[in-house]
Tab-separated table of C-alpha atoms in Angstrom:
chain	number	residue	atom	x	y	z
A	1	MET	CA	3.486	-19.415	-19.312
A	2	SER	CA	1.885	-16.329	-20.265
A	3	TRP	CA	0.952	-13.673	-18.010
A	4	ASN	CA	-2.655	-14.278	-18.694
A	5	SER	CA	-2.281	-17.796	-17.543
A	6	ALA	CA	-0.477	-16.900	-14.485
A	7	HIS	CA	-3.155	-14.244	-13.561
A	8	GLY	CA	-5.858	-16.967	-14.168
A	9	ALA	CA	-4.211	-19.228	-11.705
A	10	ALA	CA	-3.328	-16.679	-9.180
A	11	MET	CA	-6.715	-15.106	-9.107
A	12	ILE	CA	-8.058	-18.595	-8.039
A	13	ALA	CA	-5.318	-18.986	-5.541
A	14	ALA	CA	-5.819	-15.553	-4.102
A	15	ALA	CA	-9.447	-16.087	-3.576
A	16	GLN	CA	-8.879	-19.422	-1.957
A	17	ALA	CA	-6.216	-17.723	0.373
A	18	HIS	CA	-8.550	-14.862	1.392
A	19	GLU	CA	-11.089	-17.529	2.473
A	20	ASP	CA	-8.689	-19.900	4.224
A	21	LEU	CA	-6.444	-17.299	5.960
A	22	LEU	CA	-9.412	-15.074	7.107
A	23	ALA	CA	-8.175	-12.128	5.200
A	24	GLY	CA	-10.952	-9.748	4.359
A	25	VAL	CA	-11.457	-8.732	0.920
A	26	ASP	CA	-13.500	-5.520	1.459
A	27	ASP	CA	-10.513	-3.030	2.302
A	28	TYR	CA	-7.082	-2.884	3.171
A	29	VAL	CA	-5.681	-6.780	3.058
A	30	ASP	CA	-3.540	-7.679	6.122
A	31	VAL	CA	-0.878	-9.732	4.325
A	32	PHE	CA	1.274	-10.228	7.439
A	33	GLY	CA	-1.514	-11.486	9.354
A	34	ALA	CA	-2.359	-13.906	6.577
A	35	LEU	CA	1.110	-15.093	6.604
A	36	HIS	CA	1.076	-15.980	10.442
A	37	ARG	CA	-2.238	-17.776	9.954
A	38	ALA	CA	-0.641	-19.815	7.076
A	39	GLY	CA	2.067	-20.981	9.366
A	40	VAL	CA	4.842	-19.078	7.691
A	41	GLU	CA	7.477	-17.655	9.728
A	42	VAL	CA	8.400	-13.989	8.753
A	43	MET	CA	11.535	-12.238	9.426
A	44	GLY	CA	12.371	-8.729	8.655
A	45	GLN	CA	15.970	-7.270	7.917
A	46	LYS	CA	17.923	-5.258	5.473
A	47	LEU	CA	18.854	-7.222	2.404
A	48	GLY	CA	20.537	-4.977	-0.039
A	49	GLY	CA	19.567	-6.018	-3.425
A	50	LEU	CA	17.269	-8.611	-2.412
A	51	LEU	CA	13.454	-8.031	-2.098
A	52	GLY	CA	12.795	-11.155	-0.070
A	53	LEU	CA	12.951	-14.827	-0.183
A	54	TYR	CA	10.716	-17.864	0.669
A	55	VAL	CA	11.994	-21.112	2.093
A	56	ASP	CA	9.653	-24.090	1.853
A	57	SER	CA	9.179	-26.874	4.268
A	58	SER	CA	10.935	-29.699	2.300
A	59	GLN	CA	13.715	-29.923	4.680
A	60	GLY	CA	11.407	-30.885	7.466
A	61	GLY	CA	11.177	-27.317	9.096
A	62	VAL	CA	8.451	-24.956	9.002
A	63	PRO	CA	8.045	-22.552	5.897
A	64	GLY	CA	9.295	-19.002	6.192
A	65	CYS	CA	10.034	-15.935	4.402
A	66	LEU	CA	12.322	-12.906	4.655
A	67	VAL	CA	11.393	-9.402	3.941
A	68	ASN	CA	13.611	-6.577	3.045
A	69	THR	CA	13.148	-3.844	5.682
A	70	GLY	CA	15.070	-1.376	3.722
A	71	LEU	CA	11.919	-1.168	1.486
A	72	GLU	CA	9.019	1.109	2.443
A	73	GLU	CA	5.930	-0.478	4.001
A	74	VAL	CA	4.108	-0.781	0.818
A	75	GLY	CA	7.161	-2.550	-0.885
A	76	MET	CA	7.379	-4.779	2.100
A	77	ARG	CA	3.628	-5.714	1.894
A	78	HIS	CA	3.928	-6.405	-1.891
A	79	THR	CA	7.084	-8.478	-1.236
A	80	ALA	CA	5.154	-10.441	1.581
A	81	ALA	CA	2.126	-11.026	-0.668
A	82	HIS	CA	4.781	-12.218	-3.439
A	83	GLU	CA	6.100	-14.838	-0.807
A	84	LEU	CA	2.756	-15.940	0.190
A	85	GLY	CA	2.066	-16.657	-3.352
A	86	HIS	CA	5.138	-18.883	-3.602
A	87	HIS	CA	3.760	-20.591	-0.436
A	88	ARG	CA	0.136	-21.038	-1.530
A	89	MET	CA	0.803	-22.139	-5.243
A	90	GLY	CA	3.300	-24.828	-4.056
A	91	HIS	CA	6.462	-23.196	-5.268
A	92	GLY	CA	9.906	-24.311	-3.900
A	93	THR	CA	12.480	-22.186	-2.251
A	94	SER	CA	12.681	-18.854	-4.175
A	95	ILE	CA	14.927	-15.828	-3.860
A	96	ASP	CA	13.593	-12.476	-5.357
A	97	HIS	CA	16.118	-9.879	-6.487
A	98	GLN	CA	15.454	-6.214	-7.278
A	99	ASP	CA	16.938	-6.693	-10.746
A	100	GLN	CA	14.941	-9.955	-11.396
A	101	SER	CA	14.454	-8.592	-15.066
A	102	SER	CA	17.216	-6.823	-16.901
A	103	GLY	CA	14.771	-5.758	-19.421
A	104	ARG	CA	11.151	-4.490	-19.118
A	105	TRP	CA	9.146	-5.513	-15.928
A	106	GLY	CA	8.263	-9.238	-15.913
A	107	GLU	CA	10.118	-9.899	-19.133
A	108	GLY	CA	11.762	-13.399	-19.081
A	109	TRP	CA	10.501	-14.290	-15.629
A	110	PRO	CA	9.877	-17.901	-14.956
A	111	GLN	CA	6.516	-19.400	-14.463
A	112	HIS	CA	6.776	-19.482	-10.604
A	113	GLU	CA	7.741	-15.995	-10.350
A	114	ARG	CA	5.030	-14.768	-12.742
A	115	GLU	CA	2.419	-16.689	-10.605
A	116	ALA	CA	3.774	-15.298	-7.225
A	117	GLU	CA	3.668	-11.827	-8.789
A	118	ALA	CA	0.072	-12.047	-9.985
A	119	PHE	CA	-0.834	-13.591	-6.733
A	120	ALA	CA	0.460	-10.723	-4.911
A	121	SER	CA	-1.747	-8.273	-7.051
A	122	TRP	CA	-4.897	-10.366	-6.734
A	123	PHE	CA	-4.414	-10.816	-2.874
A	124	LEU	CA	-3.796	-7.317	-1.952
A	125	ILE	CA	-6.207	-5.858	-4.439
A	126	PRO	CA	-9.352	-7.962	-4.632
A	127	ARG	CA	-12.076	-6.262	-6.405
A	128	PRO	CA	-14.120	-5.231	-3.405
A	129	ALA	CA	-11.193	-3.594	-1.761
A	130	ALA	CA	-10.565	-1.768	-5.188
A	131	ARG	CA	-14.085	-0.512	-5.037
A	132	THR	CA	-13.575	0.638	-1.427
A	133	ALA	CA	-10.510	2.537	-2.247
A	134	LEU	CA	-12.456	4.286	-4.940
A	135	ALA	CA	-15.278	5.076	-2.704
A	136	CYS	CA	-12.803	6.705	-0.195
A	137	CYS	CA	-11.505	8.744	-2.929
A	138	GLY	CA	-14.799	10.016	-3.975
A	139	LEU	CA	-14.562	8.372	-7.246
A	140	GLN	CA	-16.654	6.122	-9.493
A	141	ARG	CA	-13.882	5.112	-11.640
A	142	PRO	CA	-10.178	6.053	-11.910
A	143	GLY	CA	-9.577	8.825	-14.351
A	144	SER	CA	-6.019	9.890	-14.125
A	145	PRO	CA	-2.655	8.745	-12.580
A	146	LEU	CA	-3.428	10.986	-9.370
A	147	ASP	CA	-6.627	8.867	-8.792
A	148	ALA	CA	-4.415	5.647	-9.091
A	149	TYR	CA	-1.906	7.120	-6.709
A	150	ARG	CA	-4.729	8.034	-4.188
A	151	MET	CA	-6.277	4.494	-4.541
A	152	ALA	CA	-2.829	2.994	-3.706
A	153	ARG	CA	-2.722	4.903	-0.475
A	154	TRP	CA	-5.996	3.442	0.752
A	155	LEU	CA	-5.086	-0.109	-0.445
A	156	GLY	CA	-1.440	-0.004	0.985
A	157	THR	CA	0.066	-1.124	-2.541
A	158	PRO	CA	2.817	0.299	-4.825
A	159	TYR	CA	1.588	2.616	-7.448
A	160	ALA	CA	2.792	0.651	-10.476
A	161	THR	CA	1.302	-2.563	-9.127
A	162	THR	CA	-2.032	-0.693	-8.558
A	163	VAL	CA	-2.144	0.598	-12.145
A	164	ARG	CA	-1.221	-2.762	-13.766
A	165	HIS	CA	-4.084	-4.390	-11.618
A	166	LEU	CA	-6.635	-1.928	-12.382
A	167	VAL	CA	-6.370	-3.259	-16.091
A	168	ARG	CA	-7.079	-6.687	-14.862
A	169	LEU	CA	-10.246	-5.436	-12.779
A	170	LYS	CA	-11.249	-3.645	-16.197
A	171	MET	CA	-11.275	-0.309	-14.304
A	172	ILE	CA	-8.842	1.262	-17.040
A	173	ASP	CA	-7.735	0.093	-20.337
A	174	ARG	CA	-4.160	-0.859	-21.690
A	175	SER	CA	-3.647	2.371	-23.338
A	176	MET	CA	-4.152	4.360	-20.075
A	177	GLU	CA	-2.173	1.878	-18.250
A	178	THR	CA	0.734	2.580	-20.646
A	179	VAL	CA	0.293	6.308	-20.200
A	180	TRP	CA	0.067	6.113	-16.309
A	181	LEU	CA	2.980	4.027	-15.617
A	182	LYS	CA	5.232	6.769	-17.190
A	183	HIS	CA	4.427	8.738	-14.106
A	184	SER	CA	6.491	8.161	-11.118
A	185	PRO	CA	4.957	8.151	-7.437
A	186	GLY	CA	7.377	10.866	-6.544
A	187	SER	CA	6.056	13.289	-9.274
A	188	LEU	CA	2.321	12.452	-8.286
A	189	LYS	CA	2.922	13.061	-4.623
A	190	THR	CA	4.688	16.284	-5.423
A	191	GLU	CA	1.659	17.335	-7.612
A	192	LEU	CA	-0.717	16.715	-4.849
A	193	ALA	CA	1.273	18.206	-2.118
A	194	GLY	CA	2.483	21.470	-3.936
A	195	SER	CA	5.221	23.359	-2.027
A	196	LEU	CA	4.668	21.142	1.358
A	197	PRO	CA	7.736	19.324	2.465
A	198	LEU	CA	8.007	15.541	2.045
A	199	GLY	CA	10.577	12.989	3.016
A	200	PRO	CA	11.747	10.727	0.286
A	201	GLN	CA	9.554	7.719	1.440
A	202	ALA	CA	6.739	9.767	2.518
A	203	HIS	CA	3.226	9.230	1.071
A	204	VAL	CA	0.545	11.854	0.627
A	205	HIS	CA	-2.986	10.880	1.563
A	206	VAL	CA	-5.916	12.977	0.386
A	207	LEU	CA	-8.705	12.837	2.915
A	208	MET	CA	-12.145	13.381	0.904
A	209	PRO	CA	-15.467	13.768	2.543
A	210	ALA	CA	-16.366	10.086	1.390
A	211	ALA	CA	-13.348	8.974	3.869
A	212	HIS	CA	-15.169	9.897	6.872
A	213	ASP	CA	-15.033	7.187	9.561
A	214	ALA	CA	-12.561	5.063	7.512
A	215	VAL	CA	-9.208	3.495	8.701
A	216	LEU	CA	-6.046	4.714	7.027
A	217	HIS	CA	-2.739	2.997	7.304
A	218	VAL	CA	0.201	5.406	7.615
A	219	THR	CA	3.939	5.426	8.294
A	220	SER	CA	6.088	8.024	9.797
A	221	GLY	CA	6.562	11.131	7.588
A	222	ASP	CA	3.262	10.779	5.825
A	223	CYS	CA	1.367	13.951	4.930
A	224	LEU	CA	-2.559	14.075	5.371
A	225	LEU	CA	-4.154	16.652	3.057
A	226	LEU	CA	-7.672	17.623	4.164
A	227	ALA	CA	-9.972	17.961	1.030
A	228	VAL	CA	-13.206	18.426	2.961
A	229	PRO	CA	-14.905	21.829	1.755
A	230	GLY	CA	-14.479	24.287	4.513
A	231	GLY	CA	-12.754	21.879	6.667
A	232	ARG	CA	-9.865	22.652	8.979
A	233	TYR	CA	-8.109	20.139	11.202
A	234	ASP	CA	-9.129	20.275	14.704
A	235	GLN	CA	-7.309	18.805	17.815
A	236	LEU	CA	-4.519	16.520	16.712
A	237	PRO	CA	-3.661	13.378	18.453
A	238	ALA	CA	-0.240	12.840	19.992
A	239	GLY	CA	1.982	11.728	17.074
A	240	VAL	CA	0.393	13.823	14.437
A	241	SER	CA	1.712	17.395	13.928
A	242	SER	CA	1.065	20.525	11.925
A	243	THR	CA	4.846	20.855	11.542
A	244	PRO	CA	6.371	18.715	9.018
A	245	PRO	CA	9.166	16.160	10.227
A	246	ASP	CA	12.706	17.544	10.467
A	247	THR	CA	11.481	21.164	10.724
A	248	ALA	CA	11.487	21.327	14.671
A	249	GLY	CA	11.248	24.947	15.785
A	250	GLN	CA	9.919	26.411	12.676
A	251	MET	CA	6.388	27.940	12.507
A	252	SER	CA	3.350	25.585	12.949
A	253	PHE	CA	1.681	25.415	9.423
A	254	LEU	CA	-1.772	25.526	11.239
A	255	ASP	CA	-0.752	28.939	12.411
A	256	SER	CA	-0.644	29.975	8.744
A	257	ALA	CA	-3.667	31.637	7.248
A	258	THR	CA	-2.963	30.021	3.918
A	259	ALA	CA	-5.586	27.297	2.746
A	260	GLU	CA	-2.736	24.935	1.697
A	261	HIS	CA	-0.962	24.845	5.217
A	262	THR	CA	-4.423	24.699	7.284
A	263	ARG	CA	-5.279	21.436	5.408
A	264	ALA	CA	-1.847	19.491	5.955
A	265	VAL	CA	-0.591	17.527	8.940
A	266	TRP	CA	2.157	15.003	9.191
A	267	VAL	CA	2.611	11.517	10.866
A	268	GLY	CA	5.464	11.387	13.358
A	269	GLU	CA	7.472	8.456	14.809
A	270	GLU	CA	5.622	8.869	17.998
A	271	LEU	CA	2.324	7.676	16.568
A	272	ASP	CA	2.430	3.930	17.841
A	273	ALA	CA	-1.204	3.074	18.193
A	274	ASP	CA	-4.431	3.862	16.511
A	275	ALA	CA	-5.396	7.498	16.760
A	276	THR	CA	-8.241	9.591	15.405
A	277	VAL	CA	-7.879	12.846	13.460
A	278	THR	CA	-10.766	15.135	13.229
A	279	ALA	CA	-11.633	18.203	11.260
A	280	ASP	CA	-14.142	21.218	11.866
A	281	THR	CA	-16.435	21.137	8.812
A	282	GLY	CA	-18.451	24.395	9.748
A	283	THR	CA	-21.453	22.144	10.597
A	284	SER	CA	-22.576	20.244	13.638
A	285	GLU	CA	-20.659	17.333	12.403
A	286	LEU	CA	-16.936	16.547	12.645
A	287	PHE	CA	-15.124	14.863	9.991
A	288	ARG	CA	-12.876	11.898	11.301
A	289	VAL	CA	-10.408	9.118	10.098
A	290	THR	CA	-8.676	6.680	12.300
A	291	LEU	CA	-5.074	6.382	11.624
A	292	ARG	CA	-3.435	2.979	12.035
A	293	PRO	CA	0.472	3.265	11.982
A	294	ALA	CA	2.540	0.392	10.550
A	295	PRO	CA	4.843	-1.366	13.221
A	296	SER	CA	8.579	-1.860	12.779
A	297	ARG	CA	9.174	-4.938	10.823
A	298	GLU	CA	12.798	-5.605	12.020
A	299	GLY	CA	13.349	-9.013	13.390
A	300	SER	CA	10.757	-11.762	13.847
A	301	ASP	CA	7.033	-11.085	13.269
A	302	HIS	CA	6.291	-12.398	16.833
A	303	PHE	CA	7.943	-9.349	18.055
A	304	TRP	CA	6.344	-6.934	15.885
A	305	ALA	CA	4.041	-4.447	17.683
C-alpha cells in the first residue's frame, strides 16, 4: 500500500473516531481521553527501544496499549494516537519500535503501520485544529520552520509529524517540507529562546496577542515567551516562575531590565492543575492564557491525575 492510500483510509477512520469518541477537532485533541472512551486500557512505563504496543481483544480480554514514558509528552501523544489507529482500523496486536525503519522514515513499513501512522496525524491534526493553531500563532499560513514549530506546540504534536501533515492539509508544498525537515526541534527552540536556558526536553511556547484566552498544554521545564507588544508578565501563579529550572538561588529573570528576560517564565513541577498567567499590556486589559499541565503517565490511566 502506498502512503497516499494509507492516508486516504486513515483520514476517513480518524474523522469517524473524532465523532464516535467525542474527540473535538477544533483545537488540541485529547487522545488519551479518546482511548479511554474507546474501551482501550492504557498503561505507561519505560520501554527502552519500544515506542509502544497495541494488544487486540482476540484472546478474549479487553484491548489495551502500552506507551513508553521515556518519551516526552508529545511523543507519548503521538504513540497513543498510533495505537488508537491500530485499534480503530482493525489491526491485530502490534509492537512499535523506535528503529522501525532502518532507512528513511516510513521506508519499508507494512500496510498496517503506514495506516496507523497516517491515522495518528489525521487524528491529532484535523484541519480545524491546525487552523486554530495558526490563529493562536497570529498567522494566516505557515511560512517558516519556526512557524511549524510554534503550531506544533499548540497542537501537542512532534515537529516532524506536524511538518509532514501540513503538506497533506495543503498548507505547505513538498519542497518546503523537504527543507523544513532538515531543521531539528532543538535548533528551532534555541533560535526562539536565544540565550535563555532550556532543558533537553523543554519546549518553547511563544505567546502572541492572538492567543489571548487560549488554553496551552505544558509540561515541566517549558519556557513561555511573551510576544505581546509592550507586555510584561504580571503576578505568576504557583508552579510558574521567572527563574528557570535548576537555577535555584540565582537572580530572578523578571528582576532584570532586559526585554528578553522580562518576557520569559518557566513551568515547574509544582504546576499540577490549570492555572492562568497574565501579562500587563499597558492598557486597561490584561493578556491571559490558561496553562494545563500534563499528568504523569506512569502506570494505569485509571490513576493518572
